[in-house]
CSV table of C-alpha atoms in Angstrom, one decimal:
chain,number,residue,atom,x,y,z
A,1,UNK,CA,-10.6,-0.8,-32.3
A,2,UNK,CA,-7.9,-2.2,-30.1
A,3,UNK,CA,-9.3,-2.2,-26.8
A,4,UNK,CA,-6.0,-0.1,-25.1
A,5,UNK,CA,-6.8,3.0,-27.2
A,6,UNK,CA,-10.4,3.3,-25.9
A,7,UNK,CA,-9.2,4.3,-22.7
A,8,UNK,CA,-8.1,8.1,-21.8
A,9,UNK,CA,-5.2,7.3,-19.7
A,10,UNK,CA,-4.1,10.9,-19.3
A,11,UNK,CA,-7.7,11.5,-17.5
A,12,UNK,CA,-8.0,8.0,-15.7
A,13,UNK,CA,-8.5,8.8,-11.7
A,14,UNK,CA,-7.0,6.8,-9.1
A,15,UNK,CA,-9.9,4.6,-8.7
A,16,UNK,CA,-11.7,1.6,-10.1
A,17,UNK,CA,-11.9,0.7,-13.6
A,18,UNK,CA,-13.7,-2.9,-15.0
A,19,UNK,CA,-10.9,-5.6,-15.7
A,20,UNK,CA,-12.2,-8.6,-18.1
A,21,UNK,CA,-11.1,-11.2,-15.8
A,22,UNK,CA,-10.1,-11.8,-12.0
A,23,UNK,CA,-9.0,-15.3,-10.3
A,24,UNK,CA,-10.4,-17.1,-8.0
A,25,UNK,CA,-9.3,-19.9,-5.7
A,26,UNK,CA,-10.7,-21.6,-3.0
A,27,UNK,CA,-9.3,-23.2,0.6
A,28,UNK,CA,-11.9,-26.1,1.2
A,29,UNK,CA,-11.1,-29.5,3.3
A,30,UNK,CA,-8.0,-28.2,4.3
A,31,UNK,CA,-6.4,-28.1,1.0
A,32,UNK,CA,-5.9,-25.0,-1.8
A,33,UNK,CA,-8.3,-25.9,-5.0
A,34,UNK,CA,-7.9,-25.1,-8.8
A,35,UNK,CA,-7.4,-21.4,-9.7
A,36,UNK,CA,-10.8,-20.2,-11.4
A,37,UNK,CA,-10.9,-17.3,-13.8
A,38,UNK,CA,-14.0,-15.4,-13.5
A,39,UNK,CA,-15.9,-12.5,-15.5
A,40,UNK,CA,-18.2,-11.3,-12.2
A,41,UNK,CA,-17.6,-8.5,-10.7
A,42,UNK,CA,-19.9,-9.7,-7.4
A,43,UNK,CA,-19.5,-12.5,-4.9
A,44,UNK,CA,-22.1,-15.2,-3.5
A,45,UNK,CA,-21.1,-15.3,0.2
A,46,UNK,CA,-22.9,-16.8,2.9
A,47,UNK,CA,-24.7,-13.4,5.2
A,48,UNK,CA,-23.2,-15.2,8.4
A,49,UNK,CA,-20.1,-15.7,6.5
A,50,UNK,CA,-17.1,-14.6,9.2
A,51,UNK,CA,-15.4,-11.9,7.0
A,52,UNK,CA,-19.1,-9.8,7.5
A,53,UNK,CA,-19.5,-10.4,10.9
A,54,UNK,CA,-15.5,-11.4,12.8
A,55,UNK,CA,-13.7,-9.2,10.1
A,56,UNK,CA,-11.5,-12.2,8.3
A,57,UNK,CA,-10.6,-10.3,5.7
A,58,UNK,CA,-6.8,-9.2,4.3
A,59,UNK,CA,-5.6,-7.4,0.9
A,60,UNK,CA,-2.6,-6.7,-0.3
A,61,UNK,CA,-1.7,-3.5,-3.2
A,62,UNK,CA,0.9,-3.9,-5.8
A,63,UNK,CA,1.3,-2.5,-9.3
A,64,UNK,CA,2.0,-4.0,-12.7
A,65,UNK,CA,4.0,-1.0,-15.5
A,66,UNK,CA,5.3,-1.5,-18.7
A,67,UNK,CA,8.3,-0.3,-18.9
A,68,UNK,CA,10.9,1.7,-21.3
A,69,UNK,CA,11.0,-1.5,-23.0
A,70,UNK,CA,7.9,-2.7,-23.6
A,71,UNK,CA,8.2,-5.1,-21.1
A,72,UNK,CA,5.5,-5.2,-18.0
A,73,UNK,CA,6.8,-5.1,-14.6
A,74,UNK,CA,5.5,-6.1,-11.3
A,75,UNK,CA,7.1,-4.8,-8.5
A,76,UNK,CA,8.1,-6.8,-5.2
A,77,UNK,CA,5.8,-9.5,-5.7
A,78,UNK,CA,7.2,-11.5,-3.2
A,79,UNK,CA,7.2,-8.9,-0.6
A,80,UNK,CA,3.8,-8.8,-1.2
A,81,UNK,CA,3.3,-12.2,-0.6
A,82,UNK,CA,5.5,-12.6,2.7
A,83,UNK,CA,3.2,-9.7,3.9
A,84,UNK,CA,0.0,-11.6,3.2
A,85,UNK,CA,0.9,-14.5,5.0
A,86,UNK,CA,1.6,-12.8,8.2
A,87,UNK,CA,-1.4,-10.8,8.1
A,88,UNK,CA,-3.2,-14.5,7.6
A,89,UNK,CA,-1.1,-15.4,10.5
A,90,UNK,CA,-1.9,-12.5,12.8
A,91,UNK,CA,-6.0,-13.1,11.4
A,92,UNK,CA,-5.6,-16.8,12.2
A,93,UNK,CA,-6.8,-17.4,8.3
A,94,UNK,CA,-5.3,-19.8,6.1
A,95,UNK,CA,-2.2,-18.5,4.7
A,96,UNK,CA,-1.6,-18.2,0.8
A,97,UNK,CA,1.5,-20.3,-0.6
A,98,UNK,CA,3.5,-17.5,-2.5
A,99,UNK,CA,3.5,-20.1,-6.2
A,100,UNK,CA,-0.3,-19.4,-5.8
A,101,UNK,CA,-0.1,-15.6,-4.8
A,102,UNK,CA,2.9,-15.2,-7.5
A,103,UNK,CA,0.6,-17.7,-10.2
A,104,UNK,CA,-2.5,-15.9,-9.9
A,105,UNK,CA,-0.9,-12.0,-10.0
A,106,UNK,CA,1.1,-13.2,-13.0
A,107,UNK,CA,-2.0,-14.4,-14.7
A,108,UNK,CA,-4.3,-11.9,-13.5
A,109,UNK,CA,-1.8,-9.2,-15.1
A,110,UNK,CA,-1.7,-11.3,-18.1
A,111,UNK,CA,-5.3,-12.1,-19.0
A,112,UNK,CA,-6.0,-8.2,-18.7
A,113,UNK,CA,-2.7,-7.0,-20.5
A,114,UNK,CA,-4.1,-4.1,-22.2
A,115,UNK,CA,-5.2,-2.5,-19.1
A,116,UNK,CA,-1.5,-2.3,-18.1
A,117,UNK,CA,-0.8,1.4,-19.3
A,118,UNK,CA,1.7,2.5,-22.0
A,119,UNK,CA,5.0,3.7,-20.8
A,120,UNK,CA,5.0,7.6,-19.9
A,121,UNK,CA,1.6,7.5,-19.1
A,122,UNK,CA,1.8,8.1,-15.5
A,123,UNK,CA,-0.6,5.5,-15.3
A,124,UNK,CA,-0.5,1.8,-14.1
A,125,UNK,CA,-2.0,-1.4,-13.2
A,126,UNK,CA,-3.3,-1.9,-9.7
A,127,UNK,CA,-3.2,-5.2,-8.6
A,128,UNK,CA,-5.3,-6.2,-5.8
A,129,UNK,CA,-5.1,-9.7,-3.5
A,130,UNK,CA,-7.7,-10.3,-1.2
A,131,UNK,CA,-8.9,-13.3,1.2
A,132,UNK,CA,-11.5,-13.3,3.1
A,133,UNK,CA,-13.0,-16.0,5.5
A,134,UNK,CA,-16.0,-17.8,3.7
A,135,UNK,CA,-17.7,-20.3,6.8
A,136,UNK,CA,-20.6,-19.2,8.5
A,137,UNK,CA,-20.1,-18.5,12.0
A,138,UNK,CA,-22.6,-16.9,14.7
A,139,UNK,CA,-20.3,-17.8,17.7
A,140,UNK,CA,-16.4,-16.1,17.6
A,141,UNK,CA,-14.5,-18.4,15.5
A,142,UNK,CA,-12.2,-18.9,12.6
A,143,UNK,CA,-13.4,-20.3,9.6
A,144,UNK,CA,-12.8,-23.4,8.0
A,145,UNK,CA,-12.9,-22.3,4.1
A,146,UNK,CA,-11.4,-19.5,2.7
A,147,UNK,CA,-11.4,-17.7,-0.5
A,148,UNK,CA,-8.4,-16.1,-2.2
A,149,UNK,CA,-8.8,-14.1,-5.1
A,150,UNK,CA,-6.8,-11.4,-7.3
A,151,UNK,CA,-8.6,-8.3,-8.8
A,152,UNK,CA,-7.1,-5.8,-11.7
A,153,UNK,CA,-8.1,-2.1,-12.3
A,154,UNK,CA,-5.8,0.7,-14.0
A,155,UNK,CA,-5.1,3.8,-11.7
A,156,UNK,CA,-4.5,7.4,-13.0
A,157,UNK,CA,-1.1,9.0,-11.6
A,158,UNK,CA,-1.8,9.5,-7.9
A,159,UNK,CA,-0.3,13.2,-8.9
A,160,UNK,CA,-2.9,15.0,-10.9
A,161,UNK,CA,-1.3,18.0,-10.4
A,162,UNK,CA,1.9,17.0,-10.5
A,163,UNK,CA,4.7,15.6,-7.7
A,164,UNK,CA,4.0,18.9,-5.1
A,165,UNK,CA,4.1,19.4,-1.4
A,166,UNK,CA,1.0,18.9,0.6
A,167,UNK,CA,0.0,19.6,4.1
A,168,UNK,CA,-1.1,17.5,6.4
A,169,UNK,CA,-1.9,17.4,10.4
A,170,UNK,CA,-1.7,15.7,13.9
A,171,UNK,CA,-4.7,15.1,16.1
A,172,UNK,CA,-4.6,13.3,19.4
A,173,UNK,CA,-8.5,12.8,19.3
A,174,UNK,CA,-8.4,9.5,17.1
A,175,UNK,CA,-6.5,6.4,17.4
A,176,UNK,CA,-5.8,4.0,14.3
A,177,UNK,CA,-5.4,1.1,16.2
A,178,UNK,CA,-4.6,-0.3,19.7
A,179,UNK,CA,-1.2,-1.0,21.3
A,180,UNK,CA,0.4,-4.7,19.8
A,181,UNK,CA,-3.4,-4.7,18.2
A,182,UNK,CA,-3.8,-5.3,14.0
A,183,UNK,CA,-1.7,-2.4,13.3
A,184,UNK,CA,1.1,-4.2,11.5
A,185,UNK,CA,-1.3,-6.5,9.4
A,186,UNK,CA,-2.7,-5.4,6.5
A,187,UNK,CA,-6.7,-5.7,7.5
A,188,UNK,CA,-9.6,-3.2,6.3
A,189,UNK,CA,-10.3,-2.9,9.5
A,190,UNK,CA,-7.6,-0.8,10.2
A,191,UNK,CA,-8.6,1.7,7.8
A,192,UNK,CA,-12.2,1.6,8.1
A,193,UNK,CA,-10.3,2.9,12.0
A,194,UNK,CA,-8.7,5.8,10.4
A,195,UNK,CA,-11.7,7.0,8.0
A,196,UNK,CA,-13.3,9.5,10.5
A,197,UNK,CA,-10.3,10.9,11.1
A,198,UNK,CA,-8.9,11.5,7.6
A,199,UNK,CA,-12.6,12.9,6.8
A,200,UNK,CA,-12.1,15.6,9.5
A,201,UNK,CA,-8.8,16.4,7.9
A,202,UNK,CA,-9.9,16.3,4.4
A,203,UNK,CA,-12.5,18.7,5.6
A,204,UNK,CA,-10.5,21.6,6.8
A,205,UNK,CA,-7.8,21.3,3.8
A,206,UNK,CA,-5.2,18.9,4.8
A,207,UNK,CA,-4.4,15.6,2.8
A,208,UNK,CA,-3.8,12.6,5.5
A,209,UNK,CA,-3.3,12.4,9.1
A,210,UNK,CA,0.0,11.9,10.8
A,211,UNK,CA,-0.9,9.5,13.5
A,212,UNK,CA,0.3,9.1,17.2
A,213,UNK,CA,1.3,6.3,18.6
A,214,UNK,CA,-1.5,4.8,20.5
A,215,UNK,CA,-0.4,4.6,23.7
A,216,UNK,CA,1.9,7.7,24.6
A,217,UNK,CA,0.9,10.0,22.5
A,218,UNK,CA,4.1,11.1,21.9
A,219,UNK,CA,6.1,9.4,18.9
A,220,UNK,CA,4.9,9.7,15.0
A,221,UNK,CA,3.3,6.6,14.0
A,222,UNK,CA,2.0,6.5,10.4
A,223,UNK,CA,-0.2,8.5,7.9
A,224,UNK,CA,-3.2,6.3,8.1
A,225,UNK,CA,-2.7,4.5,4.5
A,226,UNK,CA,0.5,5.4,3.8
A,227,UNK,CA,3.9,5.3,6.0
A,228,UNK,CA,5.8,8.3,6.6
A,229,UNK,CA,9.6,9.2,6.5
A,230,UNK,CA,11.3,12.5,7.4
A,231,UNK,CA,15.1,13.7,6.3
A,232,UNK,CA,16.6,15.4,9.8
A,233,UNK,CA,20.7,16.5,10.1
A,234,UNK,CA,20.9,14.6,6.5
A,235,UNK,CA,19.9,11.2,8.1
A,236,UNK,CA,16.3,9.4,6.6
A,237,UNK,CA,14.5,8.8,10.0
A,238,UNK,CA,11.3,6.4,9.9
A,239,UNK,CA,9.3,5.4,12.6
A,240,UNK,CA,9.8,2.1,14.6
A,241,UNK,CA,6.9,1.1,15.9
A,242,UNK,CA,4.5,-2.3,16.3
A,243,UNK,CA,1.5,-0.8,15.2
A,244,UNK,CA,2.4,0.1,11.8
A,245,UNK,CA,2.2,-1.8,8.9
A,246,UNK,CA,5.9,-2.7,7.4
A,247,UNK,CA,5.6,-0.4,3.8
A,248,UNK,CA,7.5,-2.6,1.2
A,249,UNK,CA,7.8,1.1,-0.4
A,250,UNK,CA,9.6,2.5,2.7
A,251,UNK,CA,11.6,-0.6,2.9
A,252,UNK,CA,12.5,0.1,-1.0
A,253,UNK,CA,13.2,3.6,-0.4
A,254,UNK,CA,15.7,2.5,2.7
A,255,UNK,CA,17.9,0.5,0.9
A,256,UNK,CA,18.3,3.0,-2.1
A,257,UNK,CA,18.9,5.9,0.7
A,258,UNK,CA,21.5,3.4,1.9
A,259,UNK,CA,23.0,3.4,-1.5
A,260,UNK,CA,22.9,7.4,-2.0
A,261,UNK,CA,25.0,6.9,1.2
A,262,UNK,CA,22.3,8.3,3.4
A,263,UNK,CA,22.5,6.6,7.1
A,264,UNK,CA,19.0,5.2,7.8
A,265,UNK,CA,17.1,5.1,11.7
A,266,UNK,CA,14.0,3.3,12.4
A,267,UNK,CA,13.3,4.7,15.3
A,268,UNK,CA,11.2,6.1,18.1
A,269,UNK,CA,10.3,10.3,16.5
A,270,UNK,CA,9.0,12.5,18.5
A,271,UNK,CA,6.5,15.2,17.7
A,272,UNK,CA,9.2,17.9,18.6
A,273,UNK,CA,11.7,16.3,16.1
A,274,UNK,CA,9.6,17.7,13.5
A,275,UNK,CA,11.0,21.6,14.0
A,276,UNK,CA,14.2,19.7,12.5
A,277,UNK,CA,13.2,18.0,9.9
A,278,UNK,CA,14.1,19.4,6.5
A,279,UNK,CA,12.3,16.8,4.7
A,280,UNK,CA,9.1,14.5,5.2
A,281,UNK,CA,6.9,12.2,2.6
A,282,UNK,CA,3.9,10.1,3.5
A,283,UNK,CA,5.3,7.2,1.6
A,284,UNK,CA,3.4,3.6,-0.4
A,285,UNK,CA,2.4,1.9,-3.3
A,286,UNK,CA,-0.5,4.4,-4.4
A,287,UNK,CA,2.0,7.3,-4.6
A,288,UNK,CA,5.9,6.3,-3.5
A,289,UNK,CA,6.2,9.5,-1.7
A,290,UNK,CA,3.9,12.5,-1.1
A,291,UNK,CA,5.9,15.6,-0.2
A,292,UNK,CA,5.1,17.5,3.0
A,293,UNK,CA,5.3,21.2,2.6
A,294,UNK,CA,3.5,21.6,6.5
A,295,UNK,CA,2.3,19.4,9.4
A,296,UNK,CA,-0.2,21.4,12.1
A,297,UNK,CA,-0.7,20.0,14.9
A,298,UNK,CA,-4.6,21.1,15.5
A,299,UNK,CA,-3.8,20.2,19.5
A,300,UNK,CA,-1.4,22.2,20.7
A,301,UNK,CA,-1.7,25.0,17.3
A,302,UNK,CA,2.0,24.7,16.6
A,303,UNK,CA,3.0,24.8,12.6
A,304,UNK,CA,6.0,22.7,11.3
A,305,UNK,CA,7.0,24.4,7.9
A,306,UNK,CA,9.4,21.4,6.4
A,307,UNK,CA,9.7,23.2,3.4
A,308,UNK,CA,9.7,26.5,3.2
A,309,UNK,CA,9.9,27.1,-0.4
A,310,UNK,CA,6.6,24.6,-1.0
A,311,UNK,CA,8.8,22.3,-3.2
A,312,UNK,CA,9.6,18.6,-3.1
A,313,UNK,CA,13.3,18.4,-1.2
A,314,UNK,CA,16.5,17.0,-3.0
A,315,UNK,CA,15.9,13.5,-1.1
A,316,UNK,CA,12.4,13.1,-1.2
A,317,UNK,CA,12.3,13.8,-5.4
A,318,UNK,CA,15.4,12.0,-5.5
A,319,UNK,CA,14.4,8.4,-4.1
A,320,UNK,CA,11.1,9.4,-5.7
A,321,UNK,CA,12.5,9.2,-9.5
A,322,UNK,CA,15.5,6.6,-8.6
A,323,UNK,CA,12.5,4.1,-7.2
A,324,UNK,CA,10.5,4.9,-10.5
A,325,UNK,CA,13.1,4.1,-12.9
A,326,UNK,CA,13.6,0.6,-11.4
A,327,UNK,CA,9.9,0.1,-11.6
A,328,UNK,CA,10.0,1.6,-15.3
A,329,UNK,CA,13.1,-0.5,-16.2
A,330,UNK,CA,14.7,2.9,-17.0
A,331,UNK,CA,17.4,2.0,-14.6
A,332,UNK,CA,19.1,-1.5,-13.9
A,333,UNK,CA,17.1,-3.9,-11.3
A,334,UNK,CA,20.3,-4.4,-9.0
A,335,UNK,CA,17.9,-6.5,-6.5
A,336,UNK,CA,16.1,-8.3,-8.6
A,337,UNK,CA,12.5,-6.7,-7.2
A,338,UNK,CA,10.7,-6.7,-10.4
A,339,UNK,CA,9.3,-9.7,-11.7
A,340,UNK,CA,8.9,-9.4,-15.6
A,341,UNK,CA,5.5,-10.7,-16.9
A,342,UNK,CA,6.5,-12.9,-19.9
């Protein structure tokens, strides 16, 4: 039996699923080494090792589809790639070249090809980049020898019940991260931050956290793992900040606004800005954009009802399905973000 029609992919959760393969490559003596394809799932690491003990350790999410076509897509590879080298930078880690982040996704995708998910399944290939610092180190310091390495797994439509509003809520009790801190680099230890909080709002029925921003308490910042976008006077309104991590799906998403002739601010929001809002989304790779029917601020006990009727505004499903059929090869790549995996 082919191995592609073992798999359920109508019941396949958003979580992790064994790939055959994942690659491996090694920063040693100051140089890059030979990519290495592996079968382990495990690592041997040093226990003093510096991503265990200082945190040297950066990731980066990006999917793999096959499209309309028949052909498999990955999407904004080298986004992904420019990203991971400034979280290196920010880390002080050894920054990937993008030919070895671009060789080793490509190959990755294609040495597990039938865990990329037929077209109109809802379903596609996660692809995960990851580098972590290898030297062991009981003082505070950087390491000398890094590993890079790219891991597969097929993800179930974020969606399971299909693309609805959600609600989710504002705390001032938690911060994600400090003022001109890690915030804008993609690190687990920023969401390792966020976990307690998201718990507490899992717990009483909400699906993220909008955050603050860390110092004033005053402007939205982000949702945790996902940015977040809001439509207010027919204008899509982001938050600028330093302490959020640039979403290569909210940069996506602002460029086909653009096009839709939508004027576009990255800027400063303030909590009150919300009452205007006719639109929001907690927006990334996972999902593109999660519709926000409510946002309760569990402080102060005010309730913003963004939409009324509990369903996905014009905008928000709009960019939704435009940035899906680019991804799907439904509709023309005008930007060239898709690299096709030959």
């Amino acid at each position: 039996m082919n191995k592609q029609t073992e798999i359920d992919w109508s019941n396949l959760p958003f979580g992790y699923y064994p790939a055959d393969y994942n690659l491996r490559c090694y920063y040693r003596n100051g140089k890059w080494g030979e990519i290495e394809v592996s079968s382990e799932e495990t690592l041997n690491i040093h226990i003093a090792a510096t991503t265990l003990h200082y945190g040297q350790e950066i990731f980066e999410g990006l999917k793999a589809f096959r499209g309309a076509d028949g052909k498999i897509r990955i999407f904004r590879l080298e986004e992904n790639a420019r990203r991971l080298r400034e979280s290196a930078e920010g880390l002080l880690m050894e920054p990937v070249p993008e030919d070895l982040f671009r060789e080793m996704c490509i190959r990755a995708v294609k040495l597990n090809e039938y865990l990329v998910p037929p077209y109109g399944s809802g379903a596609s290939l996660y692809i995960r980049p990851l580098e972590i610092g290898l030297t062991p180190r009981i003082g505070v310091k950087t390491a000398d020898e890094y590993l890079f390495m790219v891991m597969v797994t097929p993800v179930g439509p974020y969606f399971k019940t299909g693309f609805g509003c959600t609600d989710i809520c504002i705390t001032r009790q938690f911060d994600r991260v400090a003022p001109r801190g890690t915030g804008r680099f993609k690190c687990g230890g920023n969401y390792a931050a966020a976990l307690k909080a998201s718990e507490m709002a899992h717990d009483k029925g909400y699906s993220a956290v909008l955050f603050l921003d860390p110092m004033e308490k005053k402007y939205l910042d982000e949702c945790g793992p996902a940015n977040f976008f809001a439509v207010k006077d027919g204008k899509y309104i982001t938050p600028k900040s330093d302490s959020i991590l640039q979403s290569i799906t909210n940069m996506s998403l602002q460029t086909l606004a653009k096009d839709m002739g939508l004027e576009v601010e990255c800027r400063h929001i303030t909590v009150d800005e919300l009452e205007e809002c006719t639109e929001a989304a907690a927006i990334g790779t996972a999902a593109v954009a999660s519709p926000i029917g409510e946002i309760d601020d569990l402080d102060t006990g005010k309730k913003y009802i963004i939409a009324k009727d509990r369903k996905p505004g014009p905008i928000t499903t709009a960019l939704y399905n435009k940035l899906n059929d680019i991804r799907y090869g439904v509709e023309p790549d005008t930007y060239g973000w898709n690299t096709i995996v030959e």
